[in-house]
C-alpha positions as a Markdown table, in Angstrom:
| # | Residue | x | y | z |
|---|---|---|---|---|
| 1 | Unk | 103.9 | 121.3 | 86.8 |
| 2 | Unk | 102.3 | 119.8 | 90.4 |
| 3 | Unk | 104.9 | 120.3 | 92.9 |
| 4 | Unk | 104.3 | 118.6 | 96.5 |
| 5 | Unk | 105.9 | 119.0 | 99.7 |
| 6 | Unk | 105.6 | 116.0 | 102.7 |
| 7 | Unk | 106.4 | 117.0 | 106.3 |
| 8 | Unk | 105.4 | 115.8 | 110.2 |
| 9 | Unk | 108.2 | 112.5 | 110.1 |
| 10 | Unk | 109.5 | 111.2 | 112.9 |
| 11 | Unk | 110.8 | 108.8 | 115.2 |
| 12 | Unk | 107.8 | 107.5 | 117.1 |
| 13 | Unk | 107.6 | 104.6 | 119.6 |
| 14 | Unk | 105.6 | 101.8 | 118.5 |
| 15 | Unk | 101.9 | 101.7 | 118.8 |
| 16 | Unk | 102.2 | 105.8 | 118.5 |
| 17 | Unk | 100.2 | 107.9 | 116.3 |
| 18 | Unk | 101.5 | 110.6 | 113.4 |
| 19 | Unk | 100.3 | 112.7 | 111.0 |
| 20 | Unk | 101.7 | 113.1 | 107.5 |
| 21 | Unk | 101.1 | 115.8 | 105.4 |
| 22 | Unk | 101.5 | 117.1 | 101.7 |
| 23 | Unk | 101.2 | 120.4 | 101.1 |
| 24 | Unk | 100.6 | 120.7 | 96.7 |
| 25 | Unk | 101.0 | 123.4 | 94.3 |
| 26 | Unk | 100.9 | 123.6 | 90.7 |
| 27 | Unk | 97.6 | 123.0 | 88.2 |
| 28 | Unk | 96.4 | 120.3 | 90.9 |
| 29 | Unk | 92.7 | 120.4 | 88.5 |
| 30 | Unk | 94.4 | 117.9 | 86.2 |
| 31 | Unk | 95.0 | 115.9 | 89.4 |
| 32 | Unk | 92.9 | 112.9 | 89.6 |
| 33 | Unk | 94.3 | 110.8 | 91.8 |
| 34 | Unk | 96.8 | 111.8 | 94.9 |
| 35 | Unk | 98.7 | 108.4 | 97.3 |
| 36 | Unk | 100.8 | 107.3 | 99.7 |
| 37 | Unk | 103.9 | 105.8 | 98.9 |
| 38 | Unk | 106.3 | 104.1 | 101.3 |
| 39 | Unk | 109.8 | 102.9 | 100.5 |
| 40 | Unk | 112.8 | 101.2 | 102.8 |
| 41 | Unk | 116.2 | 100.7 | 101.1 |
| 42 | Unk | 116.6 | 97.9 | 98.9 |
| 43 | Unk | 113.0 | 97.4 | 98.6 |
| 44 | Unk | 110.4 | 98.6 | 96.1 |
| 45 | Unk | 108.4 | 101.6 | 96.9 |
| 46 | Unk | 104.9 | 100.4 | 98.0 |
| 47 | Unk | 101.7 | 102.2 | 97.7 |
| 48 | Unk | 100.3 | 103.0 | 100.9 |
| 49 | Unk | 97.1 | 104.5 | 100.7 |
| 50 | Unk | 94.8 | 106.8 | 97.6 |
| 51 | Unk | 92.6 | 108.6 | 96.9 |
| 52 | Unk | 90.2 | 110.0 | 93.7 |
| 53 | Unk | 89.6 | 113.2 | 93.6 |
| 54 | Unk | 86.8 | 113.2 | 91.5 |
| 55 | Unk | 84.9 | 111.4 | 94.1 |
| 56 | Unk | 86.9 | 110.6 | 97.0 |
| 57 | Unk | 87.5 | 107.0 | 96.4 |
| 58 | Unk | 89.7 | 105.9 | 98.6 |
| 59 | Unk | 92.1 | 102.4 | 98.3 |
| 60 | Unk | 94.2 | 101.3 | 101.5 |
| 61 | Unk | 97.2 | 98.5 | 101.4 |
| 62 | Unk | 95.7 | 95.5 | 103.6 |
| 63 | Unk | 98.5 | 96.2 | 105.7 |
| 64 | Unk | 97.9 | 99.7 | 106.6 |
| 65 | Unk | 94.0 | 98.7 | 106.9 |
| 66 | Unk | 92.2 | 99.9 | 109.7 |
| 67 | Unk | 95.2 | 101.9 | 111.0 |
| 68 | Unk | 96.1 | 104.7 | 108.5 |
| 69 | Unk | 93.7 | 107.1 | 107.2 |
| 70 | Unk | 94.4 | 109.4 | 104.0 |
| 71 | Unk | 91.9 | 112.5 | 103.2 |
| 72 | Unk | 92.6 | 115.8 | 101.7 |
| 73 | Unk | 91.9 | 119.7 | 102.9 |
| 74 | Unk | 91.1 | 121.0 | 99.3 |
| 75 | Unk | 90.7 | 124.7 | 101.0 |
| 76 | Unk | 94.6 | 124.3 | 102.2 |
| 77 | Unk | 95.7 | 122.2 | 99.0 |
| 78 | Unk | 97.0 | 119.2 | 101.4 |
| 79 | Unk | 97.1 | 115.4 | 101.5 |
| 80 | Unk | 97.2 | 114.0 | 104.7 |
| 81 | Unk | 97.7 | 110.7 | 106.3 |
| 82 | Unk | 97.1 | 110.1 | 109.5 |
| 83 | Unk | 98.8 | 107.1 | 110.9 |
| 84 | Unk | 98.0 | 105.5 | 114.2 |
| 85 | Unk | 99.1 | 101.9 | 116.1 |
| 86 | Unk | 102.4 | 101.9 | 113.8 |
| 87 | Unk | 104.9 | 99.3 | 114.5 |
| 88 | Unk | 108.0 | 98.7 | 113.6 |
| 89 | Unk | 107.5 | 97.4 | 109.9 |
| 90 | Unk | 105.8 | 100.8 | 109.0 |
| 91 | Unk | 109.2 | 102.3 | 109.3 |
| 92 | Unk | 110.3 | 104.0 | 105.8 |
| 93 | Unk | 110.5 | 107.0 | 103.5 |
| 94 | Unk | 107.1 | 108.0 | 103.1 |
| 95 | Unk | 106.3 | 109.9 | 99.2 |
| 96 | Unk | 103.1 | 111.9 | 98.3 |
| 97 | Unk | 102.8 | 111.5 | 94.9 |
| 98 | Unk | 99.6 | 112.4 | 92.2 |
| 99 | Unk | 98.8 | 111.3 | 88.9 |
| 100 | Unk | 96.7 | 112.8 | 85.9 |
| 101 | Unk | 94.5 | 109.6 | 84.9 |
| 102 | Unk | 90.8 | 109.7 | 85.0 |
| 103 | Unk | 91.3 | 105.9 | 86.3 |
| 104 | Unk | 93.8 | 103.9 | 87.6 |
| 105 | Unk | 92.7 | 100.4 | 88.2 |
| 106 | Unk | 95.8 | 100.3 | 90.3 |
| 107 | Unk | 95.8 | 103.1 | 92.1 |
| 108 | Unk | 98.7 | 102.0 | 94.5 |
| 109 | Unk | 101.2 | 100.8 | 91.6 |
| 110 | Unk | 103.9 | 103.7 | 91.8 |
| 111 | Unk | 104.7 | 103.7 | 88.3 |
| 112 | Unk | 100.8 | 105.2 | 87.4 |
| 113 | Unk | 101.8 | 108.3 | 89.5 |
| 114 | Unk | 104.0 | 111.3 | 87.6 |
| 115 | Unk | 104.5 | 113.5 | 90.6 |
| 116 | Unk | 106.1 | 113.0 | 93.6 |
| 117 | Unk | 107.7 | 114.9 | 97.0 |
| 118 | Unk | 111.0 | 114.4 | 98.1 |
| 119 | Unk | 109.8 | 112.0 | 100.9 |
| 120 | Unk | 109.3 | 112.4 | 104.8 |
| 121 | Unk | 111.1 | 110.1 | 107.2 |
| 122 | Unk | 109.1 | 108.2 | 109.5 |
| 123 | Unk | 110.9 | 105.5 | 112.4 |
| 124 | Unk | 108.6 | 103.4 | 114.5 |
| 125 | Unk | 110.8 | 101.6 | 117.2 |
């Protein structure tokens, strides 16, 4: 099955820049879809950012628009997401996750994805 592997959290200082990424392994060609999930306790986890591999569509949450920027490195099998003016309210467990579905109308609901990391911390202070 896909297996995926976040790294690069950490404790930044607001209006600092990072870099996630999400190394995957597996049969990724039944991959269609690969996201960014972000979760604090006692809250739901919250798509983030997507993207379609078929054709690289890509869907942001308005509040990450305009800051954070997912893309993929097929040659190195990695999802990245590159994160810059954070604040505060982006702190949270941050989850690669991919789905099989040819579509997903909503790409950033976390119950169309099957696959998920065991998360990367990220603290914005």
């Amino acid at each position: 099955h896909v297996q995926l592997v976040e790294s690069g959290g950490k404790s930044v200082q607001t209006e600092g820049s990072l870099t996630l990424s999400c190394v995957y392994s597996g049969p990724t060609y039944n991959v269609n879809y690969m996201a960014w999930f972000r979760q604090v306790p006692g809250k739901s986890r919250e798509g983030v950012a997507s993207i379609r591999t078929l054709d690289d569509s890509l869907n942001y949450a308005d509040s990450v628009k305009g800051r954070f920027t997912i893309s993929r490195d097929v040659h190195r099998n990695t999802l990245n997401l590159k994160m810059t003016s954070l604040k505060p309210e982006d702190t949270a467990m941050y989850y690669c996750a991919a789905a099989l579905n040819w579509f997903l109308p909503e790409s950033l609901l976390a119950t169309n994805y099957g696959y998920w990391g065991q998360g990367t911390q990220v603290t914005v202070s």
